[in-house]
PDB file of C-alpha atoms in Angstrom:
ATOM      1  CA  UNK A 215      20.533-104.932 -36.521  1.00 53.00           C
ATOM      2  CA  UNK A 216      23.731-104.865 -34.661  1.00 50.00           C
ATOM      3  CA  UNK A 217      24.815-101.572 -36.212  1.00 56.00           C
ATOM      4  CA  UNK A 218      21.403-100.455 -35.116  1.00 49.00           C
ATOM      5  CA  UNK A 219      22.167-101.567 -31.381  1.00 49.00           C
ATOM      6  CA  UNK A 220      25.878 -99.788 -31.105  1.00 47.00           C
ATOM      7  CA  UNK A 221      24.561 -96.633 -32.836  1.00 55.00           C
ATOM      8  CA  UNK A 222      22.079 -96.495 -30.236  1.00 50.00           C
ATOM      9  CA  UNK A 223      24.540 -97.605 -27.335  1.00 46.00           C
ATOM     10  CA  UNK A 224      26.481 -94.291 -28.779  1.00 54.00           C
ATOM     11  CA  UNK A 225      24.091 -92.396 -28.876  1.00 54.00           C
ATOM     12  CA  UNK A 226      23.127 -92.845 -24.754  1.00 50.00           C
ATOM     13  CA  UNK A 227      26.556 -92.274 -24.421  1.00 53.00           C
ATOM     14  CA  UNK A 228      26.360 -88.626 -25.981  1.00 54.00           C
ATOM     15  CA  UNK A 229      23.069 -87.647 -24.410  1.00 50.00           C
ATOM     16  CA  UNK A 230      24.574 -86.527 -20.501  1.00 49.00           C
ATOM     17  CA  UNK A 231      27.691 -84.722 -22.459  1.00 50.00           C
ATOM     18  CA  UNK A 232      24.981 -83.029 -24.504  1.00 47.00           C
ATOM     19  CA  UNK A 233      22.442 -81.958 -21.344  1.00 49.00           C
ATOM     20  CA  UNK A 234      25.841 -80.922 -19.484  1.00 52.00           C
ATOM     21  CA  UNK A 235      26.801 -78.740 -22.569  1.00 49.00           C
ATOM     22  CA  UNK A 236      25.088 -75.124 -21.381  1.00 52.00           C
ATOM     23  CA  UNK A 237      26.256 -75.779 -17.523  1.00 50.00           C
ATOM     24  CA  UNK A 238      29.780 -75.684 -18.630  1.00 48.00           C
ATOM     25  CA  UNK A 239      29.655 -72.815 -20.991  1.00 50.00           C
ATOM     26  CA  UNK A 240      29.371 -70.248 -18.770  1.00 50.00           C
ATOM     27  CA  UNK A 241      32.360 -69.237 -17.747  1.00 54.00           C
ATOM     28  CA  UNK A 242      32.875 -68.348 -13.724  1.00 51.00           C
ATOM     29  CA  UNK A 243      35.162 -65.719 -13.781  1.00 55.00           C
ATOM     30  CA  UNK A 244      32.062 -63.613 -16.233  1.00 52.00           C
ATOM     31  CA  UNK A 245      31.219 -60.416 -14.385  1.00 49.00           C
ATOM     32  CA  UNK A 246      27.501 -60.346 -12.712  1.00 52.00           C
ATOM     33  CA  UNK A 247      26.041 -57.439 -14.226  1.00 52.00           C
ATOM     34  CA  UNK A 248      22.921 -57.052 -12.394  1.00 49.00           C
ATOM     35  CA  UNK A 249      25.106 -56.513  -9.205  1.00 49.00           C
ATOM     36  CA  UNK A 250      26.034 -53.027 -10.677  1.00 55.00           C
ATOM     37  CA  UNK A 251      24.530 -50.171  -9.548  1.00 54.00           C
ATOM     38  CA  UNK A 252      21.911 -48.770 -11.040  1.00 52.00           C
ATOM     39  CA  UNK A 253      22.532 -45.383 -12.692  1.00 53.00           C
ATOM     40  CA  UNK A 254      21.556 -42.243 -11.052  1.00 51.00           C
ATOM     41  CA  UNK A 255      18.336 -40.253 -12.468  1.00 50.00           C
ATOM     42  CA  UNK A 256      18.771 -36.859 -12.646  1.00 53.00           C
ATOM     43  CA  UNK A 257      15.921 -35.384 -10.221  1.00 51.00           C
ATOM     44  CA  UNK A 258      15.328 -38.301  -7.674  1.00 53.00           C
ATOM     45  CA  UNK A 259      17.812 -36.756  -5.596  1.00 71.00           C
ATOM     46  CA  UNK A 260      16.295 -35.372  -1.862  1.00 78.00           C
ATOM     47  CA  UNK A 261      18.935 -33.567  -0.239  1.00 89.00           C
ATOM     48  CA  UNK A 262      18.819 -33.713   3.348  1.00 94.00           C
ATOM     49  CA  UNK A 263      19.362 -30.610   5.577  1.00 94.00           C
ATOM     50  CA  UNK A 264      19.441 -29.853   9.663  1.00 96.00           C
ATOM     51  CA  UNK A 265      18.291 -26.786  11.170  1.00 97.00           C
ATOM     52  CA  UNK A 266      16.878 -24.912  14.335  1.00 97.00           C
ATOM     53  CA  UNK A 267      13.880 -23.565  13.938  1.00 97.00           C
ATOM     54  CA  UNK A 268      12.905 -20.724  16.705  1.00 98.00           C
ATOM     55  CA  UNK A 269       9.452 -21.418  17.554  1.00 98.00           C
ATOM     56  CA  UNK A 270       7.157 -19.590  20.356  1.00 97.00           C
ATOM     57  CA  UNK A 271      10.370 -18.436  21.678  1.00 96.00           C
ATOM     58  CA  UNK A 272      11.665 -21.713  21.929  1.00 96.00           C
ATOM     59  CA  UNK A 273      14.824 -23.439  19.982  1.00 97.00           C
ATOM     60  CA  UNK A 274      13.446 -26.827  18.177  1.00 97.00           C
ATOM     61  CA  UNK A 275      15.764 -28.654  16.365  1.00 97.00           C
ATOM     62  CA  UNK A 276      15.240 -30.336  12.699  1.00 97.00           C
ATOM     63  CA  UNK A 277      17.418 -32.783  11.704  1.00 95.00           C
ATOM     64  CA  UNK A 278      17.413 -34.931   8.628  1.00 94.00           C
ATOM     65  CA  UNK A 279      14.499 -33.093   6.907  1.00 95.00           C
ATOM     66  CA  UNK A 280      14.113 -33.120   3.031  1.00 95.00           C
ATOM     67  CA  UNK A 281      15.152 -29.639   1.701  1.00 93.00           C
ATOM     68  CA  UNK A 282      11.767 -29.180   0.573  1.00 94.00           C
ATOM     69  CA  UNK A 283       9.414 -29.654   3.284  1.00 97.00           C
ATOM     70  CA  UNK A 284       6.879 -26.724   3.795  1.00 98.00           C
ATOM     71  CA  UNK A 285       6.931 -24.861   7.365  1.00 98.00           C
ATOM     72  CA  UNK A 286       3.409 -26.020   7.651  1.00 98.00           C
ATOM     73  CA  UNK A 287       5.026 -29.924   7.102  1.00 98.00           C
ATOM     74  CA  UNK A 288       7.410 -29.650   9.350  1.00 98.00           C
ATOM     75  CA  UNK A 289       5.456 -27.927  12.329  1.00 98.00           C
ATOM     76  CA  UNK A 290       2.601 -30.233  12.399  1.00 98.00           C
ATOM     77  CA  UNK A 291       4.661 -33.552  11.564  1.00 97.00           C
ATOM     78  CA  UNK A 292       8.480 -33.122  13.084  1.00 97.00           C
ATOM     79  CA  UNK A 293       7.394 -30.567  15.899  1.00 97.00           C
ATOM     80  CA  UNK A 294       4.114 -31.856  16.867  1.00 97.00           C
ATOM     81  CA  UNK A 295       2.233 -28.508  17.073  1.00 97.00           C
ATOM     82  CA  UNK A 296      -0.686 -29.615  15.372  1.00 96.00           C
ATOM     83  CA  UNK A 297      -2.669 -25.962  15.645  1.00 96.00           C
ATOM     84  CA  UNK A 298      -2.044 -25.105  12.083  1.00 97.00           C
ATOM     85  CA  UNK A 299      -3.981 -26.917   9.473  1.00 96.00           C
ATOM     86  CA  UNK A 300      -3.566 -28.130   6.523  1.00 96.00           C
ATOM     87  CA  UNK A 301      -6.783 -26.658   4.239  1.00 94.00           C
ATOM     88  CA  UNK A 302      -5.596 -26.233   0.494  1.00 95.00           C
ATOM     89  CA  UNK A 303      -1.788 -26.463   0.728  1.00 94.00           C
ATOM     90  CA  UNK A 304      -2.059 -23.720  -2.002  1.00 95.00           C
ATOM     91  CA  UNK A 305      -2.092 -20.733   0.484  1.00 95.00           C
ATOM     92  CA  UNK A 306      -5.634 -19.858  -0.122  1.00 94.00           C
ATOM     93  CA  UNK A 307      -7.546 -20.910   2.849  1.00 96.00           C
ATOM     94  CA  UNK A 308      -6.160 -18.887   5.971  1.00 96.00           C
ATOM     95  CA  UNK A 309      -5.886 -22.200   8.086  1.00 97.00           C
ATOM     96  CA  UNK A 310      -2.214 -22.913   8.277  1.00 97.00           C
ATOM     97  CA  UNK A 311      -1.431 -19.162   9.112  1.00 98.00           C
ATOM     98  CA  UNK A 312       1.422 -18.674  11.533  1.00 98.00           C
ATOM     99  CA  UNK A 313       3.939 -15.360  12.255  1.00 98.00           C
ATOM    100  CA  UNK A 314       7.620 -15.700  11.021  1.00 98.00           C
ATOM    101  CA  UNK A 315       9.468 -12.536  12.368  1.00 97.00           C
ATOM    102  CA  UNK A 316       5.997 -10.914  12.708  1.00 96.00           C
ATOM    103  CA  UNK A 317       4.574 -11.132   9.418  1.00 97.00           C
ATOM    104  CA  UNK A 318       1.760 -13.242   8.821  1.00 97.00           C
ATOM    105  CA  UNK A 319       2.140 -16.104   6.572  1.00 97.00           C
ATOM    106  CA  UNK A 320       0.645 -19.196   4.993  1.00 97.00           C
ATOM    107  CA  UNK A 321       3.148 -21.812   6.273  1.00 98.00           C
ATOM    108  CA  UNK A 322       2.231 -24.383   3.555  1.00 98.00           C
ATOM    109  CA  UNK A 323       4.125 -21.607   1.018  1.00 97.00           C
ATOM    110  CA  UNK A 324       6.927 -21.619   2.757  1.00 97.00           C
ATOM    111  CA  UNK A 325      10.025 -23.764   2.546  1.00 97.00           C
ATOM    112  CA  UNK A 326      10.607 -24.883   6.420  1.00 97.00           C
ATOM    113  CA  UNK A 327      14.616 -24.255   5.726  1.00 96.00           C
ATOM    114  CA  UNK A 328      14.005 -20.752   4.917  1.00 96.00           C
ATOM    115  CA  UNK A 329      12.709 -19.749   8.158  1.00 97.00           C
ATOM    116  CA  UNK A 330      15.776 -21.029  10.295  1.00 96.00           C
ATOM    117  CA  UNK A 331      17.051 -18.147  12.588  1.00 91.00           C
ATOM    118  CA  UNK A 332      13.346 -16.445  12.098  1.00 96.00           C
ATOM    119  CA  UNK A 333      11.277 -16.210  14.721  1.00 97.00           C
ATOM    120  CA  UNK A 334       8.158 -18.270  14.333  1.00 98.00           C
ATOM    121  CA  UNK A 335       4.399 -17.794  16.193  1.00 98.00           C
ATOM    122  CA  UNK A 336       1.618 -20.639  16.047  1.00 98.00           C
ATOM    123  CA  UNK A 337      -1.450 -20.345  17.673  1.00 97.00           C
ATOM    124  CA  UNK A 338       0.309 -22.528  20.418  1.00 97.00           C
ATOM    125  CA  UNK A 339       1.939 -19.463  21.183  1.00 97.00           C
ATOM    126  CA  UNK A 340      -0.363 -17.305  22.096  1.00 97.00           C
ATOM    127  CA  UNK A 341      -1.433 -18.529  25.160  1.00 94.00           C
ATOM    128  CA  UNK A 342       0.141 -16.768  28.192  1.00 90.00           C
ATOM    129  CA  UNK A 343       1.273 -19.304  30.903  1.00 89.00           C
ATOM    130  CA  UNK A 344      -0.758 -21.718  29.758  1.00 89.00           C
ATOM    131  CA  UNK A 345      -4.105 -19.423  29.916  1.00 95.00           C
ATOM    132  CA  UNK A 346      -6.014 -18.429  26.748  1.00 96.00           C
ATOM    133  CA  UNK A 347      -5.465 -15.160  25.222  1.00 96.00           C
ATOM    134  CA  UNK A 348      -7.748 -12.243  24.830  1.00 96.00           C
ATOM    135  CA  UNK A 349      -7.916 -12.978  21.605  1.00 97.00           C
ATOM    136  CA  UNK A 350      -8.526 -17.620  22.023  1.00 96.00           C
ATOM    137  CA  UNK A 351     -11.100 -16.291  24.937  1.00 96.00           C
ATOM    138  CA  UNK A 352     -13.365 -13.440  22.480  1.00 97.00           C
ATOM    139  CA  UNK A 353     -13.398 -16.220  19.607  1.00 95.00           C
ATOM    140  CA  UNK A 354     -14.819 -18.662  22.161  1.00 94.00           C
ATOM    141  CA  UNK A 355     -17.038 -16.216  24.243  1.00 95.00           C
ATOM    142  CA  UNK A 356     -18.540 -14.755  20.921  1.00 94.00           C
ATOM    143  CA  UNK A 357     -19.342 -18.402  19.129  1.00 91.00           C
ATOM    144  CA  UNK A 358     -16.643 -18.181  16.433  1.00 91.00           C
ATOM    145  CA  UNK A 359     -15.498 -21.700  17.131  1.00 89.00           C
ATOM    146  CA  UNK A 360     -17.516 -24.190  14.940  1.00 86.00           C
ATOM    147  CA  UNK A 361     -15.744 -27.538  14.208  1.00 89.00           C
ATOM    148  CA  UNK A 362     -12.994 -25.358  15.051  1.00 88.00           C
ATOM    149  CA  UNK A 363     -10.546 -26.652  11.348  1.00 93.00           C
ATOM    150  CA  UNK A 364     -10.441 -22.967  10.404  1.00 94.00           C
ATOM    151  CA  UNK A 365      -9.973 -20.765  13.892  1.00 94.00           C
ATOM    152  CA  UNK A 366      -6.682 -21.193  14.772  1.00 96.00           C
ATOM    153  CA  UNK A 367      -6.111 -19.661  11.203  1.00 97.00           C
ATOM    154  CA  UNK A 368      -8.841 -17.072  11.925  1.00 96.00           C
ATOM    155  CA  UNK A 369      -6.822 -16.089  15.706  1.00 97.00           C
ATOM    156  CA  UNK A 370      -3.776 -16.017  14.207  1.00 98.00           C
ATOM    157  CA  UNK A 371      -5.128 -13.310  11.898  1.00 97.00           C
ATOM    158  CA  UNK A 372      -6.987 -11.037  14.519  1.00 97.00           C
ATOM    159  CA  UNK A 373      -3.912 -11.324  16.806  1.00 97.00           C
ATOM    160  CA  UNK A 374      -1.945 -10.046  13.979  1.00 97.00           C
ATOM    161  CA  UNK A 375      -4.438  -7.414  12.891  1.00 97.00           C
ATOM    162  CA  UNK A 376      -4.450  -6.005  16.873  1.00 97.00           C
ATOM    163  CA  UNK A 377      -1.042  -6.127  16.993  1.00 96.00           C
ATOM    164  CA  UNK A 378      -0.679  -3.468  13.625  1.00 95.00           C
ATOM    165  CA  UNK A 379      -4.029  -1.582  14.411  1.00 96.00           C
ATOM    166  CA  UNK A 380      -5.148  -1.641  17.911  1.00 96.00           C
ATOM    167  CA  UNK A 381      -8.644  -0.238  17.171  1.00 96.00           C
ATOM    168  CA  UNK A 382      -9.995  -1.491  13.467  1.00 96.00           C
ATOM    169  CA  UNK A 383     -12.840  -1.194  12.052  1.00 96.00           C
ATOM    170  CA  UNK A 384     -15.302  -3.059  11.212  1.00 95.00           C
ATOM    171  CA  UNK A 385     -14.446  -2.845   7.837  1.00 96.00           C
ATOM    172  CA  UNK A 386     -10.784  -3.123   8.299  1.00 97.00           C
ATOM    173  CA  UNK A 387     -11.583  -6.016  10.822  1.00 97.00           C
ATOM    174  CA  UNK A 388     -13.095  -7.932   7.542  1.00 96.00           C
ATOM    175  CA  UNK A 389     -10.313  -7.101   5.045  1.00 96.00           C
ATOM    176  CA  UNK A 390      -8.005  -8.695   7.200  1.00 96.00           C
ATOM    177  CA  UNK A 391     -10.401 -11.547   7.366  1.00 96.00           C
ATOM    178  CA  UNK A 392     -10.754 -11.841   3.745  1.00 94.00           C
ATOM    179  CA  UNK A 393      -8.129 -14.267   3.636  1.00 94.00           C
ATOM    180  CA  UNK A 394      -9.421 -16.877   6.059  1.00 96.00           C
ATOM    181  CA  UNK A 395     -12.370 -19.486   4.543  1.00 95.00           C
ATOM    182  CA  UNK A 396     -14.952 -20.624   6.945  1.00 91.00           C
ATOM    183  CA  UNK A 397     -17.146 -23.648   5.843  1.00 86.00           C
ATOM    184  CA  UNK A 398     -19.182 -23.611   8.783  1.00 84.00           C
ATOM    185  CA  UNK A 399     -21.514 -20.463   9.298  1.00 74.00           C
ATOM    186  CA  UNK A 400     -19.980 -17.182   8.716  1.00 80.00           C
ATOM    187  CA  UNK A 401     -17.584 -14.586  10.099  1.00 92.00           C
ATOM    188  CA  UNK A 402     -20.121 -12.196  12.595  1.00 94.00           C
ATOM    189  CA  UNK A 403     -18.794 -13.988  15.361  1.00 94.00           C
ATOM    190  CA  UNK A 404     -15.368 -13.416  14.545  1.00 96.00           C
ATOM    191  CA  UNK A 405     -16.084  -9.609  13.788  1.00 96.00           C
ATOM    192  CA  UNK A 406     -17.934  -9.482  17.086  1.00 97.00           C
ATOM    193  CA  UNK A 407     -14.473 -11.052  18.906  1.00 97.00           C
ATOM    194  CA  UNK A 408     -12.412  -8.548  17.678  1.00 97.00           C
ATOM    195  CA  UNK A 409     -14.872  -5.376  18.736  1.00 97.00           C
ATOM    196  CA  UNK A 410     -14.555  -7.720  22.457  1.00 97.00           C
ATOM    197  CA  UNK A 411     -10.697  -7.552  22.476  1.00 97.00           C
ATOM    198  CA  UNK A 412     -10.822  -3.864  21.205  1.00 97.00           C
ATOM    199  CA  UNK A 413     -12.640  -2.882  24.290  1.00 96.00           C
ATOM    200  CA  UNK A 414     -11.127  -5.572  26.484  1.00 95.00           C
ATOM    201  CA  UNK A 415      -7.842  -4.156  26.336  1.00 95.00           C
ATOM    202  CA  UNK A 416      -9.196  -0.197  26.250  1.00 95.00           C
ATOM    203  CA  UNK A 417     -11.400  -1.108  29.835  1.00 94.00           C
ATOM    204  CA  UNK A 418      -7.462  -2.281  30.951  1.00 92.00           C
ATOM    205  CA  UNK A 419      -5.630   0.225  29.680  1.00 92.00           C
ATOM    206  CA  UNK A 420      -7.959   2.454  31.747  1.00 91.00           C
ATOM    207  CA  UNK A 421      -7.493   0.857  35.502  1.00 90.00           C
ATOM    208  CA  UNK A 422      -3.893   0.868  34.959  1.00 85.00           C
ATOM    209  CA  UNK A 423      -3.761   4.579  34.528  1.00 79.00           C
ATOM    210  CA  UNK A 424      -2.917   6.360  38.207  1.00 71.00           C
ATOM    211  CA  UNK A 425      -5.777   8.100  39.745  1.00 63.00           C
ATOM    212  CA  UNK A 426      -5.497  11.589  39.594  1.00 52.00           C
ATOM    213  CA  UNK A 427      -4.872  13.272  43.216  1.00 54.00           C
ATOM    214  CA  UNK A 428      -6.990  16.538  42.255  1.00 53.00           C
ATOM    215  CA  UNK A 429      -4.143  18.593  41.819  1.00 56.00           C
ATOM    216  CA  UNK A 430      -4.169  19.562  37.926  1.00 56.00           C
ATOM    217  CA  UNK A 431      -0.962  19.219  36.388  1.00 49.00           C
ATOM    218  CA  UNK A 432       1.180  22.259  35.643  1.00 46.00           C
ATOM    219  CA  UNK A 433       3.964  23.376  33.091  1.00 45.00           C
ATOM    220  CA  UNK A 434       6.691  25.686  34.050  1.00 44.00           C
ATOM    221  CA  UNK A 435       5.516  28.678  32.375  1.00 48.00           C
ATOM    222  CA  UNK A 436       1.956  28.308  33.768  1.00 47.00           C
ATOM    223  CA  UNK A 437       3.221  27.791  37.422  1.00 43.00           C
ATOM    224  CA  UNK A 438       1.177  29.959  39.870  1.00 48.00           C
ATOM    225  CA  UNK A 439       2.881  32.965  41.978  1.00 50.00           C
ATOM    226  CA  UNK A 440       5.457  31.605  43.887  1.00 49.00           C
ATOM    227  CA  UNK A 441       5.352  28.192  42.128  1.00 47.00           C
ATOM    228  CA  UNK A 442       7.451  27.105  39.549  1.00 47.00           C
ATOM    229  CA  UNK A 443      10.945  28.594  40.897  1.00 48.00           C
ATOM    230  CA  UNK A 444       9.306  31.854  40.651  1.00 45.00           C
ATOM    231  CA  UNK A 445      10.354  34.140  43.954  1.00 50.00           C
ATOM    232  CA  UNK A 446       7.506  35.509  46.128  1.00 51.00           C
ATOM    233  CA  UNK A 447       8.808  39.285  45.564  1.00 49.00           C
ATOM    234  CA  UNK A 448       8.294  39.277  42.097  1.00 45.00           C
ATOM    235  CA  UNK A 449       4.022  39.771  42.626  1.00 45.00           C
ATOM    236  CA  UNK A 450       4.706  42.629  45.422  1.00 54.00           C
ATOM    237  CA  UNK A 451       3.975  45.794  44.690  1.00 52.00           C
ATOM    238  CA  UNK A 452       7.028  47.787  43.234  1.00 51.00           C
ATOM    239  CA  UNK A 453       8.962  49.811  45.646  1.00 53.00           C
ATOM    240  CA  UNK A 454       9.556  53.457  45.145  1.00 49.00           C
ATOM    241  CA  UNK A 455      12.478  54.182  43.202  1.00 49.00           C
ATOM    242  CA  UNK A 456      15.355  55.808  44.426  1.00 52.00           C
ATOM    243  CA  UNK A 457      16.153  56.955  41.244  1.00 53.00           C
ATOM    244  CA  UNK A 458      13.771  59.054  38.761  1.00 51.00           C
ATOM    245  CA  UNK A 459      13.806  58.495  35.068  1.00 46.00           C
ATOM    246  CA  UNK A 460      11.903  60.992  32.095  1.00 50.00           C
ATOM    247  CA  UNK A 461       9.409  60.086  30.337  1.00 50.00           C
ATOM    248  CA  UNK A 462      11.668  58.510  27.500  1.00 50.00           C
ATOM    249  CA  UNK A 463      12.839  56.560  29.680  1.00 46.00           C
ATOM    250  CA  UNK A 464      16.492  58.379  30.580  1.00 49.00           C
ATOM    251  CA  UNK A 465      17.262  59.555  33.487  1.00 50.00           C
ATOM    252  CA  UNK A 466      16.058  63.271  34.578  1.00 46.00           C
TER     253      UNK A 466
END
């Protein structure tokens, strides 16, 4: 019984050694390795870039933009010019349409970075001093506005179509149109706008021509006697020669 009691004695002895054993085996000098950094995945990278973007004859400034945002992105989001919309993002609807350097475009096709040092036209832009265009005023007059998601898409496109062919068609009017999606009603108000503009600008073009005085205009070889530097003399009648010539035209 005693041996029993100093074993166990011993044993109590050994039991804090023995719950202290896995504190003091780690060392402190071991090196942390979940304070490394992690290793770099090819493709997560987003390079950054910072451009000027020309926009309705404006300089606007883009700083800090992922390399890959569309034109359509960056216009509505970084620029606030909210007149393009977002329809499809797969260039198929017509709404996001905008002019780089005069051509039209789907701006969610194109990389935003790509069109630094172009010159870019929204549908902001085509007002003139802050009034409506011909084109923003026909589209309203002539009920082409519905919830009005797809018309700044569908001006953008008759402003461009004007601006190439001053006069279209009605069938040329609606190839150009082909390319704009309207979920609402239709497109005979939007054909009807563009006939408005056609004749909108050809009743203008009119008045500003001068008003003819009555006097029709001449050339120089069709000037009248005595006009067009054309001496007086010259429709007399022909003085008698002093001289006589034959009839072959020598002299006698």
């Amino acid at each position: 019984e005693a041996s029993a009691a100093v074993d166990a004695v011993e044993g109590a002895d050994d039991a804090p050694e023995a719950a202290e054993a896995p504190v003091t085996a780690a060392e402190p000098d071991a090196p942390d390795e979940a304070a490394e950094p992690a290793p770099k995945i090819p493709g997560e990278e987003h390079p950054l870039a910072s451009y000027v973007l020309r926009v309705n004859g404006a300089d606007r400034p883009v700083t800090d933009a992922w390399i890959g945002e569309s034109l359509l992105y960056v216009l509505r989001e970084r620029l606030g010019l909210a007149g393009a919309k977002d329809g499809c993002s797969q260039g198929e609807c017509g709404a996001c349409n905008v002019q780089v350097d005069g051509r039209l475009v789907a701006s969610c096709l194109v990389p935003a970075v790509t069109a630094a040092g172009s010159e870019v036209r929204t549908v902001e832009g085509l007002a003139v001093e802050g009034q409506p265009s011909d084109v923003q005023r026909a589209l309203a007059k002539c009920g082409a506005v519905q919830c009005g998601f797809c018309v700044p898409g569908m001006a953008m496109t008759v402003h461009d179509l004007l601006e190439g062919n001053p006069a279209p068609t009605e069938l040329e009017a609606r190839q150009a149109l082909c390319g704009n999606l309207c979920r609402c009603s239709g497109y005979r108000g939007v054909l009807d706008a563009v006939q408005e503009v056609v004749a909108e600008r050809e009743a203008h073009a009119a008045a500003a021509e001068p008003e003819s005085d009555g006097d029709e205009a001449r050339i120089p070889h069709q000037a009248g006697p005595g006009g067009g530097g054309v001496h007086q003399s010259a429709f007399e009648s022909p003085r008698t020669q002093d001289q006589v010539y034959g009839q072959d035209g020598g002299q006698a």
